[in-house]
Amino acid sequence: MKMKLIAVLMAAAVLTGAFAQAPYTIEVGGSTSVTPLMEMFAAEYANTRPNVRVNINGTGSGDGITNAGSVYQIGMSSRELTPAEQGRGLRVEIVAIDGIAVIVNRQNSVSNLTVEQIRGIYTGEITNWNRVGGRNARIAVVSREEGSGTRGAFEEIAGFQGRLVANSNQLTSTGAILANIAQNRDAIGYISLGSINDTIKAVSVGGVAPTAENVVNGTYRIARPFIVLTGNNIHAETRSFVQWMLSAAGQAVVRRSWIPVR
Protein backbone atom coordinates (compact mmCIF):
# COMPACT_ATOMS: atom_id res chain seq x y z
CA MET A 1 0.00 0.00 0.00
CA LYS A 2 2.82 2.37 0.92
CA MET A 3 4.63 1.68 -2.37
CA LYS A 4 1.40 2.32 -4.34
CA LEU A 5 0.92 5.64 -2.53
CA ILE A 6 4.47 6.70 -3.36
CA ALA A 7 3.94 5.75 -7.01
CA VAL A 8 0.71 7.77 -7.17
CA LEU A 9 2.38 10.81 -5.61
CA MET A 10 5.31 10.58 -8.01
CA ALA A 11 2.97 10.37 -10.99
CA ALA A 12 1.01 13.35 -9.75
CA ALA A 13 4.22 15.34 -9.36
CA VAL A 14 5.26 14.51 -12.92
CA LEU A 15 1.85 15.52 -14.29
CA THR A 16 1.88 18.72 -12.27
CA GLY A 17 5.31 19.64 -13.59
CA ALA A 18 4.25 18.90 -17.16
CA PHE A 19 1.14 21.06 -16.76
CA ALA A 20 3.15 23.95 -15.31
CA GLN A 21 5.47 23.92 -18.30
CA ALA A 22 2.79 23.41 -20.95
CA PRO A 23 3.22 25.92 -23.80
CA TYR A 24 0.77 28.81 -23.78
CA THR A 25 0.31 31.76 -26.16
CA ILE A 26 -0.96 35.15 -24.98
CA GLU A 27 -2.49 37.18 -27.80
CA VAL A 28 -1.87 40.93 -27.36
CA GLY A 29 -3.09 43.72 -29.64
CA GLY A 30 -3.61 47.47 -29.75
CA SER A 31 -1.57 50.66 -29.51
CA THR A 32 1.50 50.85 -31.73
CA SER A 33 3.02 53.23 -29.15
CA VAL A 34 2.74 50.60 -26.41
CA THR A 35 4.00 47.86 -28.75
CA PRO A 36 7.77 48.53 -28.28
CA LEU A 37 7.35 48.35 -24.49
CA MET A 38 5.24 45.18 -24.77
CA GLU A 39 7.92 43.58 -26.95
CA MET A 40 10.49 44.35 -24.26
CA PHE A 41 8.15 42.94 -21.60
CA ALA A 42 7.70 39.75 -23.61
CA ALA A 43 11.43 39.26 -24.20
CA GLU A 44 12.26 39.73 -20.51
CA TYR A 45 9.34 37.61 -19.31
CA ALA A 46 10.51 34.71 -21.49
CA ASN A 47 13.51 34.38 -19.18
CA THR A 48 11.10 33.65 -16.32
CA ARG A 49 8.40 31.71 -18.20
CA PRO A 50 10.01 30.19 -21.32
CA ASN A 51 6.85 28.14 -21.97
CA VAL A 52 4.77 31.30 -22.49
CA ARG A 53 4.74 32.90 -25.93
CA VAL A 54 3.46 36.48 -26.29
CA ASN A 55 2.11 37.27 -29.75
CA ILE A 56 1.92 41.06 -30.23
CA ASN A 57 -0.12 42.92 -32.85
CA GLY A 58 0.30 46.70 -33.23
CA THR A 59 -3.17 47.61 -34.48
CA GLY A 60 -4.04 50.89 -32.70
CA SER A 61 -5.59 51.72 -29.34
CA GLY A 62 -9.16 51.60 -30.63
CA ASP A 63 -8.73 48.00 -31.75
CA GLY A 64 -6.97 47.07 -28.52
CA ILE A 65 -9.85 48.42 -26.42
CA THR A 66 -12.59 46.95 -28.62
CA ASN A 67 -11.10 43.45 -28.76
CA ALA A 68 -9.58 43.12 -25.28
CA GLY A 69 -10.94 40.02 -23.60
CA SER A 70 -12.06 38.47 -26.90
CA VAL A 71 -9.66 38.54 -29.86
CA TYR A 72 -6.85 39.54 -27.50
CA GLN A 73 -6.25 38.32 -23.97
CA ILE A 74 -4.52 41.67 -23.45
CA GLY A 75 -5.42 44.90 -25.19
CA MET A 76 -3.04 47.87 -25.34
CA SER A 77 -4.06 51.53 -25.23
CA SER A 78 -2.08 54.76 -25.13
CA ARG A 79 -5.08 56.86 -24.14
CA GLU A 80 -7.69 56.90 -21.39
CA LEU A 81 -10.92 55.03 -22.09
CA THR A 82 -14.07 56.96 -23.01
CA PRO A 83 -17.14 56.61 -20.72
CA ALA A 84 -18.69 54.20 -23.23
CA GLU A 85 -15.53 52.07 -23.30
CA GLN A 86 -15.36 52.08 -19.51
CA GLY A 87 -18.87 50.63 -19.51
CA ARG A 88 -17.59 47.43 -21.12
CA GLY A 89 -16.27 46.26 -17.76
CA LEU A 90 -12.64 45.75 -18.80
CA ARG A 91 -9.90 45.48 -16.22
CA VAL A 92 -7.57 48.46 -16.67
CA GLU A 93 -3.95 48.64 -15.50
CA ILE A 94 -1.59 51.56 -16.14
CA VAL A 95 1.84 49.99 -16.61
CA ALA A 96 3.87 53.06 -17.63
CA ILE A 97 3.71 56.79 -18.29
CA ASP A 98 4.91 58.11 -21.64
CA GLY A 99 5.61 61.53 -23.03
CA ILE A 100 4.57 62.45 -26.56
CA ALA A 101 7.44 64.04 -28.46
CA VAL A 102 6.88 66.60 -31.23
CA ILE A 103 9.37 65.79 -33.98
CA VAL A 104 10.78 67.51 -37.06
CA ASN A 105 13.35 66.74 -39.71
CA ARG A 106 16.97 66.96 -38.57
CA GLN A 107 17.62 69.76 -41.08
CA ASN A 108 14.87 71.91 -39.56
CA SER A 109 16.32 74.84 -37.60
CA VAL A 110 13.31 75.01 -35.25
CA SER A 111 14.14 73.46 -31.89
CA ASN A 112 11.39 74.81 -29.64
CA LEU A 113 7.63 75.33 -29.96
CA THR A 114 4.98 76.46 -27.51
CA VAL A 115 1.78 74.47 -27.01
CA GLU A 116 -0.06 77.39 -28.64
CA GLN A 117 2.18 77.21 -31.73
CA ILE A 118 1.71 73.44 -31.95
CA ARG A 119 -2.06 73.93 -31.77
CA GLY A 120 -1.84 76.59 -34.50
CA ILE A 121 0.13 74.30 -36.78
CA TYR A 122 -2.21 71.35 -36.31
CA THR A 123 -5.36 73.41 -36.86
CA GLY A 124 -4.00 75.19 -39.94
CA GLU A 125 -3.72 78.65 -38.35
CA ILE A 126 0.07 78.51 -38.83
CA THR A 127 1.09 77.17 -42.24
CA ASN A 128 4.65 78.42 -42.77
CA TRP A 129 7.77 77.60 -40.76
CA ASN A 130 8.82 81.26 -40.83
CA ARG A 131 5.94 81.99 -38.41
CA VAL A 132 7.74 79.97 -35.71
CA GLY A 133 11.36 80.86 -36.42
CA GLY A 134 12.10 78.54 -39.33
CA ARG A 135 12.72 78.95 -43.04
CA ASN A 136 10.18 80.20 -45.57
CA ALA A 137 8.48 76.90 -46.39
CA ARG A 138 5.02 75.42 -46.05
CA ILE A 139 4.60 73.13 -43.04
CA ALA A 140 3.75 69.52 -43.89
CA VAL A 141 1.50 68.39 -41.04
CA VAL A 142 1.77 64.69 -40.19
CA SER A 143 -0.65 63.04 -37.76
CA ARG A 144 -1.82 59.61 -36.66
CA GLU A 145 -5.03 58.09 -37.99
CA GLU A 146 -8.40 58.58 -36.34
CA GLY A 147 -8.77 56.18 -33.42
CA SER A 148 -5.06 56.23 -32.57
CA GLY A 149 -4.41 56.56 -28.84
CA THR A 150 -1.42 58.79 -29.49
CA ARG A 151 -3.52 61.10 -31.64
CA GLY A 152 -6.35 61.23 -29.11
CA ALA A 153 -3.99 62.08 -26.26
CA PHE A 154 -2.02 64.60 -28.34
CA GLU A 155 -5.12 66.45 -29.54
CA GLU A 156 -6.58 66.57 -26.03
CA ILE A 157 -3.38 67.83 -24.37
CA ALA A 158 -2.62 70.40 -27.10
CA GLY A 159 -6.25 71.54 -27.09
CA PHE A 160 -7.47 70.97 -30.64
CA GLN A 161 -9.74 67.92 -30.48
CA GLY A 162 -11.75 67.53 -33.68
CA ARG A 163 -9.97 70.45 -35.40
CA LEU A 164 -7.10 68.73 -37.20
CA VAL A 165 -6.20 70.59 -40.40
CA ALA A 166 -7.86 68.96 -43.41
CA ASN A 167 -4.72 68.46 -45.52
CA SER A 168 -2.72 66.60 -42.86
CA ASN A 169 -0.99 63.34 -43.79
CA GLN A 170 -2.56 60.74 -41.48
CA LEU A 171 -0.38 57.66 -40.97
CA THR A 172 -1.11 54.43 -39.16
CA SER A 173 2.01 53.68 -37.13
CA THR A 174 4.93 55.17 -35.25
CA GLY A 175 7.33 53.72 -37.80
CA ALA A 176 5.51 55.42 -40.66
CA ILE A 177 5.62 58.76 -38.83
CA LEU A 178 9.37 58.44 -38.22
CA ALA A 179 10.07 57.53 -41.85
CA ASN A 180 7.97 60.41 -43.17
CA ILE A 181 9.60 63.04 -40.96
CA ALA A 182 13.10 61.73 -41.72
CA GLN A 183 12.46 62.14 -45.46
CA ASN A 184 10.64 65.49 -45.48
CA ARG A 185 12.56 68.60 -44.43
CA ASP A 186 9.37 70.56 -43.79
CA ALA A 187 7.29 67.93 -41.97
CA ILE A 188 6.19 67.91 -38.33
CA GLY A 189 4.78 64.93 -36.43
CA TYR A 190 4.50 63.36 -33.00
CA ILE A 191 5.47 60.01 -31.51
CA SER A 192 5.94 58.27 -28.18
CA LEU A 193 8.89 59.70 -26.29
CA GLY A 194 10.28 56.17 -26.00
CA SER A 195 10.43 55.87 -29.80
CA ILE A 196 12.72 58.85 -30.41
CA ASN A 197 15.79 57.95 -32.46
CA ASP A 198 18.56 59.77 -34.29
CA THR A 199 16.77 59.85 -37.65
CA ILE A 200 14.64 62.83 -36.52
CA LYS A 201 14.80 65.75 -34.07
CA ALA A 202 12.54 66.08 -31.04
CA VAL A 203 11.78 69.72 -30.23
CA SER A 204 11.36 71.27 -26.79
CA VAL A 205 7.86 72.39 -25.83
CA GLY A 206 7.68 75.72 -24.04
CA GLY A 207 11.44 75.54 -23.51
CA VAL A 208 11.30 72.10 -21.86
CA ALA A 209 13.02 69.11 -23.48
CA PRO A 210 11.01 65.89 -23.97
CA THR A 211 12.76 63.65 -21.45
CA ALA A 212 11.51 61.10 -18.94
CA GLU A 213 12.89 63.23 -16.11
CA ASN A 214 10.87 66.24 -17.25
CA VAL A 215 7.70 64.16 -17.57
CA VAL A 216 8.15 62.90 -14.01
CA ASN A 217 8.74 66.37 -12.55
CA GLY A 218 5.73 67.73 -14.46
CA THR A 219 7.55 70.36 -16.51
CA TYR A 220 7.02 68.56 -19.84
CA ARG A 221 3.30 68.93 -20.43
CA ILE A 222 2.58 66.43 -23.22
CA ALA A 223 2.30 63.05 -21.49
CA ARG A 224 -0.18 60.14 -21.26
CA PRO A 225 -0.59 56.64 -19.72
CA PHE A 226 0.27 53.28 -21.25
CA ILE A 227 -2.61 50.94 -20.42
CA VAL A 228 -3.19 47.18 -20.64
CA LEU A 229 -6.73 45.82 -20.67
CA THR A 230 -8.11 42.38 -19.92
CA GLY A 231 -11.55 40.82 -19.73
CA ASN A 232 -13.12 39.32 -16.62
CA ASN A 233 -12.42 35.69 -17.50
CA ILE A 234 -8.66 36.02 -17.57
CA HIS A 235 -6.42 32.95 -17.92
CA ALA A 236 -3.95 32.34 -15.08
CA GLU A 237 -0.94 32.73 -17.41
CA THR A 238 -2.28 36.05 -18.70
CA ARG A 239 -2.93 37.29 -15.16
CA SER A 240 0.60 36.33 -14.15
CA PHE A 241 2.06 38.25 -17.09
CA VAL A 242 0.12 41.42 -16.21
CA GLN A 243 1.14 41.12 -12.57
CA TRP A 244 4.76 40.72 -13.66
CA MET A 245 4.56 43.96 -15.69
CA LEU A 246 3.75 45.78 -12.44
CA SER A 247 6.43 43.98 -10.43
CA ALA A 248 9.89 45.35 -9.74
CA ALA A 249 11.26 43.35 -12.68
CA GLY A 250 8.60 44.63 -15.06
CA GLN A 251 8.95 48.22 -13.96
CA ALA A 252 12.71 47.96 -14.43
CA VAL A 253 11.96 47.27 -18.11
CA VAL A 254 9.72 50.36 -18.22
CA ARG A 255 12.50 52.47 -16.74
CA ARG A 256 14.73 51.85 -19.78
CA SER A 257 12.81 54.32 -21.95
CA TRP A 258 9.60 55.27 -20.13
CA ILE A 259 8.37 56.24 -16.69
CA PRO A 260 7.49 53.50 -14.17
CA VAL A 261 4.27 53.65 -12.17
CA ARG A 262 5.65 51.69 -9.20
mmCIF file of C-alpha atoms in Angstrom:
data_model
loop_
_atom_site.group_PDB
_atom_site.id
_atom_site.type_symbol
_atom_site.label_atom_id
_atom_site.label_comp_id
_atom_site.label_asym_id
_atom_site.label_seq_id
_atom_site.Cartn_x
_atom_site.Cartn_y
_atom_site.Cartn_z
ATOM 1 C CA MET A 1 0.000 0.000 0.000
ATOM 2 C CA LYS A 2 2.825 2.366 0.923
ATOM 3 C CA MET A 3 4.626 1.677 -2.369
ATOM 4 C CA LYS A 4 1.405 2.317 -4.338
ATOM 5 C CA LEU A 5 0.917 5.642 -2.528
ATOM 6 C CA ILE A 6 4.469 6.699 -3.357
ATOM 7 C CA ALA A 7 3.936 5.749 -7.008
ATOM 8 C CA VAL A 8 0.710 7.769 -7.175
ATOM 9 C CA LEU A 9 2.385 10.811 -5.612
ATOM 10 C CA MET A 10 5.306 10.585 -8.012
ATOM 11 C CA ALA A 11 2.973 10.369 -10.990
ATOM 12 C CA ALA A 12 1.012 13.350 -9.747
ATOM 13 C CA ALA A 13 4.219 15.337 -9.361
ATOM 14 C CA VAL A 14 5.257 14.506 -12.924
ATOM 15 C CA LEU A 15 1.849 15.516 -14.286
ATOM 16 C CA THR A 16 1.877 18.718 -12.267
ATOM 17 C CA GLY A 17 5.307 19.637 -13.594
ATOM 18 C CA ALA A 18 4.246 18.902 -17.155
ATOM 19 C CA PHE A 19 1.144 21.059 -16.758
ATOM 20 C CA ALA A 20 3.146 23.949 -15.315
ATOM 21 C CA GLN A 21 5.471 23.919 -18.302
ATOM 22 C CA ALA A 22 2.790 23.410 -20.953
ATOM 23 C CA PRO A 23 3.220 25.917 -23.800
ATOM 24 C CA TYR A 24 0.768 28.811 -23.783
ATOM 25 C CA THR A 25 0.312 31.759 -26.156
ATOM 26 C CA ILE A 26 -0.963 35.146 -24.976
ATOM 27 C CA GLU A 27 -2.490 37.184 -27.795
ATOM 28 C CA VAL A 28 -1.866 40.926 -27.363
ATOM 29 C CA GLY A 29 -3.089 43.721 -29.642
ATOM 30 C CA GLY A 30 -3.606 47.466 -29.747
ATOM 31 C CA SER A 31 -1.573 50.660 -29.508
ATOM 32 C CA THR A 32 1.504 50.850 -31.725
ATOM 33 C CA SER A 33 3.019 53.226 -29.147
ATOM 34 C CA VAL A 34 2.743 50.599 -26.407
ATOM 35 C CA THR A 35 4.004 47.857 -28.753
ATOM 36 C CA PRO A 36 7.772 48.527 -28.275
ATOM 37 C CA LEU A 37 7.354 48.348 -24.492
ATOM 38 C CA MET A 38 5.241 45.175 -24.773
ATOM 39 C CA GLU A 39 7.918 43.577 -26.949
ATOM 40 C CA MET A 40 10.487 44.348 -24.265
ATOM 41 C CA PHE A 41 8.154 42.945 -21.598
ATOM 42 C CA ALA A 42 7.701 39.749 -23.607
ATOM 43 C CA ALA A 43 11.431 39.260 -24.203
ATOM 44 C CA GLU A 44 12.262 39.727 -20.513
ATOM 45 C CA TYR A 45 9.338 37.611 -19.315
ATOM 46 C CA ALA A 46 10.509 34.713 -21.492
ATOM 47 C CA ASN A 47 13.513 34.379 -19.183
ATOM 48 C CA THR A 48 11.105 33.647 -16.323
ATOM 49 C CA ARG A 49 8.403 31.708 -18.199
ATOM 50 C CA PRO A 50 10.006 30.191 -21.324
ATOM 51 C CA ASN A 51 6.855 28.138 -21.966
ATOM 52 C CA VAL A 52 4.774 31.302 -22.489
ATOM 53 C CA ARG A 53 4.738 32.903 -25.931
ATOM 54 C CA VAL A 54 3.463 36.476 -26.291
ATOM 55 C CA ASN A 55 2.108 37.271 -29.754
ATOM 56 C CA ILE A 56 1.917 41.063 -30.235
ATOM 57 C CA ASN A 57 -0.120 42.918 -32.854
ATOM 58 C CA GLY A 58 0.301 46.700 -33.229
ATOM 59 C CA THR A 59 -3.172 47.614 -34.483
ATOM 60 C CA GLY A 60 -4.040 50.888 -32.702
ATOM 61 C CA SER A 61 -5.588 51.724 -29.341
ATOM 62 C CA GLY A 62 -9.162 51.603 -30.626
ATOM 63 C CA ASP A 63 -8.732 47.997 -31.746
ATOM 64 C CA GLY A 64 -6.968 47.075 -28.516
ATOM 65 C CA ILE A 65 -9.847 48.416 -26.422
ATOM 66 C CA THR A 66 -12.586 46.953 -28.624
ATOM 67 C CA ASN A 67 -11.097 43.451 -28.763
ATOM 68 C CA ALA A 68 -9.584 43.124 -25.282
ATOM 69 C CA GLY A 69 -10.936 40.018 -23.598
ATOM 70 C CA SER A 70 -12.056 38.474 -26.899
ATOM 71 C CA VAL A 71 -9.664 38.542 -29.861
ATOM 72 C CA TYR A 72 -6.849 39.541 -27.504
ATOM 73 C CA GLN A 73 -6.246 38.316 -23.971
ATOM 74 C CA ILE A 74 -4.516 41.670 -23.446
ATOM 75 C CA GLY A 75 -5.421 44.904 -25.195
ATOM 76 C CA MET A 76 -3.037 47.872 -25.338
ATOM 77 C CA SER A 77 -4.060 51.528 -25.226
ATOM 78 C CA SER A 78 -2.082 54.762 -25.130
ATOM 79 C CA ARG A 79 -5.080 56.862 -24.136
ATOM 80 C CA GLU A 80 -7.690 56.899 -21.390
ATOM 81 C CA LEU A 81 -10.921 55.035 -22.089
ATOM 82 C CA THR A 82 -14.067 56.957 -23.006
ATOM 83 C CA PRO A 83 -17.138 56.608 -20.717
ATOM 84 C CA ALA A 84 -18.690 54.199 -23.233
ATOM 85 C CA GLU A 85 -15.528 52.070 -23.304
ATOM 86 C CA GLN A 86 -15.356 52.077 -19.511
ATOM 87 C CA GLY A 87 -18.867 50.630 -19.508
ATOM 88 C CA ARG A 88 -17.594 47.432 -21.123
ATOM 89 C CA GLY A 89 -16.271 46.264 -17.762
ATOM 90 C CA LEU A 90 -12.642 45.754 -18.804
ATOM 91 C CA ARG A 91 -9.902 45.483 -16.217
ATOM 92 C CA VAL A 92 -7.568 48.459 -16.668
ATOM 93 C CA GLU A 93 -3.955 48.640 -15.500
ATOM 94 C CA ILE A 94 -1.591 51.558 -16.137
ATOM 95 C CA VAL A 95 1.839 49.990 -16.614
ATOM 96 C CA ALA A 96 3.869 53.065 -17.627
ATOM 97 C CA ILE A 97 3.713 56.793 -18.295
ATOM 98 C CA ASP A 98 4.911 58.108 -21.638
ATOM 99 C CA GLY A 99 5.614 61.532 -23.032
ATOM 100 C CA ILE A 100 4.571 62.452 -26.562
ATOM 101 C CA ALA A 101 7.438 64.043 -28.462
ATOM 102 C CA VAL A 102 6.878 66.595 -31.230
ATOM 103 C CA ILE A 103 9.372 65.790 -33.979
ATOM 104 C CA VAL A 104 10.775 67.512 -37.059
ATOM 105 C CA ASN A 105 13.351 66.735 -39.714
ATOM 106 C CA ARG A 106 16.975 66.956 -38.566
ATOM 107 C CA GLN A 107 17.616 69.764 -41.082
ATOM 108 C CA ASN A 108 14.870 71.909 -39.563
ATOM 109 C CA SER A 109 16.320 74.843 -37.601
ATOM 110 C CA VAL A 110 13.309 75.015 -35.253
ATOM 111 C CA SER A 111 14.144 73.456 -31.887
ATOM 112 C CA ASN A 112 11.395 74.810 -29.639
ATOM 113 C CA LEU A 113 7.632 75.334 -29.965
ATOM 114 C CA THR A 114 4.977 76.456 -27.512
ATOM 115 C CA VAL A 115 1.778 74.475 -27.012
ATOM 116 C CA GLU A 116 -0.063 77.390 -28.638
ATOM 117 C CA GLN A 117 2.182 77.206 -31.733
ATOM 118 C CA ILE A 118 1.706 73.438 -31.953
ATOM 119 C CA ARG A 119 -2.058 73.934 -31.769
ATOM 120 C CA GLY A 120 -1.837 76.589 -34.495
ATOM 121 C CA ILE A 121 0.132 74.298 -36.780
ATOM 122 C CA TYR A 122 -2.215 71.350 -36.309
ATOM 123 C CA THR A 123 -5.362 73.406 -36.860
ATOM 124 C CA GLY A 124 -4.003 75.187 -39.940
ATOM 125 C CA GLU A 125 -3.719 78.647 -38.353
ATOM 126 C CA ILE A 126 0.066 78.505 -38.832
ATOM 127 C CA THR A 127 1.088 77.171 -42.241
ATOM 128 C CA ASN A 128 4.648 78.416 -42.767
ATOM 129 C CA TRP A 129 7.767 77.599 -40.763
ATOM 130 C CA ASN A 130 8.818 81.258 -40.825
ATOM 131 C CA ARG A 131 5.943 81.986 -38.409
ATOM 132 C CA VAL A 132 7.737 79.968 -35.714
ATOM 133 C CA GLY A 133 11.359 80.857 -36.418
ATOM 134 C CA GLY A 134 12.100 78.541 -39.332
ATOM 135 C CA ARG A 135 12.720 78.955 -43.040
ATOM 136 C CA ASN A 136 10.180 80.205 -45.571
ATOM 137 C CA ALA A 137 8.482 76.900 -46.387
ATOM 138 C CA ARG A 138 5.016 75.419 -46.048
ATOM 139 C CA ILE A 139 4.595 73.130 -43.035
ATOM 140 C CA ALA A 140 3.746 69.516 -43.893
ATOM 141 C CA VAL A 141 1.496 68.386 -41.041
ATOM 142 C CA VAL A 142 1.768 64.693 -40.185
ATOM 143 C CA SER A 143 -0.647 63.042 -37.755
ATOM 144 C CA ARG A 144 -1.820 59.613 -36.664
ATOM 145 C CA GLU A 145 -5.026 58.094 -37.986
ATOM 146 C CA GLU A 146 -8.404 58.578 -36.339
ATOM 147 C CA GLY A 147 -8.775 56.176 -33.416
ATOM 148 C CA SER A 148 -5.057 56.226 -32.569
ATOM 149 C CA GLY A 149 -4.413 56.559 -28.839
ATOM 150 C CA THR A 150 -1.419 58.791 -29.486
ATOM 151 C CA ARG A 151 -3.521 61.100 -31.644
ATOM 152 C CA GLY A 152 -6.347 61.226 -29.105
ATOM 153 C CA ALA A 153 -3.988 62.081 -26.261
ATOM 154 C CA PHE A 154 -2.022 64.596 -28.335
ATOM 155 C CA GLU A 155 -5.116 66.453 -29.538
ATOM 156 C CA GLU A 156 -6.576 66.575 -26.030
ATOM 157 C CA ILE A 157 -3.384 67.834 -24.372
ATOM 158 C CA ALA A 158 -2.619 70.396 -27.096
ATOM 159 C CA GLY A 159 -6.255 71.535 -27.093
ATOM 160 C CA PHE A 160 -7.470 70.974 -30.641
ATOM 161 C CA GLN A 161 -9.742 67.916 -30.482
ATOM 162 C CA GLY A 162 -11.753 67.535 -33.680
ATOM 163 C CA ARG A 163 -9.967 70.454 -35.396
ATOM 164 C CA LEU A 164 -7.097 68.731 -37.201
ATOM 165 C CA VAL A 165 -6.196 70.587 -40.401
ATOM 166 C CA ALA A 166 -7.857 68.961 -43.405
ATOM 167 C CA ASN A 167 -4.719 68.456 -45.520
ATOM 168 C CA SER A 168 -2.724 66.597 -42.857
ATOM 169 C CA ASN A 169 -0.992 63.341 -43.785
ATOM 170 C CA GLN A 170 -2.560 60.737 -41.475
ATOM 171 C CA LEU A 171 -0.380 57.664 -40.965
ATOM 172 C CA THR A 172 -1.112 54.430 -39.156
ATOM 173 C CA SER A 173 2.008 53.676 -37.131
ATOM 174 C CA THR A 174 4.926 55.171 -35.248
ATOM 175 C CA GLY A 175 7.329 53.715 -37.801
ATOM 176 C CA ALA A 176 5.507 55.415 -40.659
ATOM 177 C CA ILE A 177 5.623 58.762 -38.830
ATOM 178 C CA LEU A 178 9.366 58.441 -38.219
ATOM 179 C CA ALA A 179 10.069 57.529 -41.848
ATOM 180 C CA ASN A 180 7.975 60.412 -43.174
ATOM 181 C CA ILE A 181 9.598 63.044 -40.960
ATOM 182 C CA ALA A 182 13.102 61.730 -41.720
ATOM 183 C CA GLN A 183 12.461 62.137 -45.457
ATOM 184 C CA ASN A 184 10.645 65.489 -45.485
ATOM 185 C CA ARG A 185 12.558 68.601 -44.429
ATOM 186 C CA ASP A 186 9.366 70.565 -43.791
ATOM 187 C CA ALA A 187 7.292 67.927 -41.968
ATOM 188 C CA ILE A 188 6.189 67.909 -38.331
ATOM 189 C CA GLY A 189 4.781 64.934 -36.433
ATOM 190 C CA TYR A 190 4.501 63.358 -32.996
ATOM 191 C CA ILE A 191 5.467 60.007 -31.513
ATOM 192 C CA SER A 192 5.942 58.267 -28.185
ATOM 193 C CA LEU A 193 8.890 59.696 -26.290
ATOM 194 C CA GLY A 194 10.283 56.171 -26.001
ATOM 195 C CA SER A 195 10.428 55.867 -29.799
ATOM 196 C CA ILE A 196 12.723 58.854 -30.410
ATOM 197 C CA ASN A 197 15.792 57.953 -32.462
ATOM 198 C CA ASP A 198 18.564 59.766 -34.286
ATOM 199 C CA THR A 199 16.774 59.854 -37.654
ATOM 200 C CA ILE A 200 14.641 62.829 -36.519
ATOM 201 C CA LYS A 201 14.804 65.748 -34.069
ATOM 202 C CA ALA A 202 12.544 66.083 -31.039
ATOM 203 C CA VAL A 203 11.780 69.716 -30.231
ATOM 204 C CA SER A 204 11.363 71.267 -26.794
ATOM 205 C CA VAL A 205 7.859 72.386 -25.830
ATOM 206 C CA GLY A 206 7.678 75.716 -24.036
ATOM 207 C CA GLY A 207 11.443 75.536 -23.507
ATOM 208 C CA VAL A 208 11.296 72.097 -21.860
ATOM 209 C CA ALA A 209 13.021 69.112 -23.479
ATOM 210 C CA PRO A 210 11.011 65.890 -23.973
ATOM 211 C CA THR A 211 12.760 63.653 -21.450
ATOM 212 C CA ALA A 212 11.511 61.104 -18.938
ATOM 213 C CA GLU A 213 12.888 63.229 -16.105
ATOM 214 C CA ASN A 214 10.867 66.244 -17.253
ATOM 215 C CA VAL A 215 7.701 64.159 -17.569
ATOM 216 C CA VAL A 216 8.155 62.899 -14.008
ATOM 217 C CA ASN A 217 8.736 66.366 -12.549
ATOM 218 C CA GLY A 218 5.732 67.725 -14.458
ATOM 219 C CA THR A 219 7.546 70.358 -16.512
ATOM 220 C CA TYR A 220 7.023 68.565 -19.836
ATOM 221 C CA ARG A 221 3.298 68.926 -20.432
ATOM 222 C CA ILE A 222 2.576 66.434 -23.217
ATOM 223 C CA ALA A 223 2.304 63.046 -21.491
ATOM 224 C CA ARG A 224 -0.178 60.138 -21.263
ATOM 225 C CA PRO A 225 -0.592 56.644 -19.721
ATOM 226 C CA PHE A 226 0.267 53.282 -21.247
ATOM 227 C CA ILE A 227 -2.610 50.942 -20.417
ATOM 228 C CA VAL A 228 -3.190 47.177 -20.640
ATOM 229 C CA LEU A 229 -6.732 45.824 -20.670
ATOM 230 C CA THR A 230 -8.107 42.384 -19.919
ATOM 231 C CA GLY A 231 -11.549 40.824 -19.730
ATOM 232 C CA ASN A 232 -13.120 39.324 -16.619
ATOM 233 C CA ASN A 233 -12.415 35.686 -17.501
ATOM 234 C CA ILE A 234 -8.658 36.021 -17.566
ATOM 235 C CA HIS A 235 -6.423 32.945 -17.918
ATOM 236 C CA ALA A 236 -3.950 32.339 -15.080
ATOM 237 C CA GLU A 237 -0.945 32.735 -17.414
ATOM 238 C CA THR A 238 -2.277 36.050 -18.697
ATOM 239 C CA ARG A 239 -2.926 37.293 -15.159
ATOM 240 C CA SER A 240 0.604 36.326 -14.146
ATOM 241 C CA PHE A 241 2.057 38.246 -17.091
ATOM 242 C CA VAL A 242 0.116 41.417 -16.212
ATOM 243 C CA GLN A 243 1.142 41.117 -12.568
ATOM 244 C CA TRP A 244 4.764 40.716 -13.659
ATOM 245 C CA MET A 245 4.565 43.964 -15.689
ATOM 246 C CA LEU A 246 3.751 45.776 -12.438
ATOM 247 C CA SER A 247 6.426 43.981 -10.430
ATOM 248 C CA ALA A 248 9.887 45.355 -9.736
ATOM 249 C CA ALA A 249 11.259 43.345 -12.675
ATOM 250 C CA GLY A 250 8.601 44.631 -15.065
ATOM 251 C CA GLN A 251 8.946 48.223 -13.957
ATOM 252 C CA ALA A 252 12.714 47.961 -14.431
ATOM 253 C CA VAL A 253 11.958 47.273 -18.109
ATOM 254 C CA VAL A 254 9.720 50.364 -18.219
ATOM 255 C CA ARG A 255 12.505 52.474 -16.739
ATOM 256 C CA ARG A 256 14.734 51.846 -19.778
ATOM 257 C CA SER A 257 12.813 54.323 -21.945
ATOM 258 C CA TRP A 258 9.601 55.274 -20.127
ATOM 259 C CA ILE A 259 8.367 56.236 -16.686
ATOM 260 C CA PRO A 260 7.490 53.504 -14.171
ATOM 261 C CA VAL A 261 4.266 53.651 -12.170
ATOM 262 C CA ARG A 262 5.650 51.689 -9.199
#
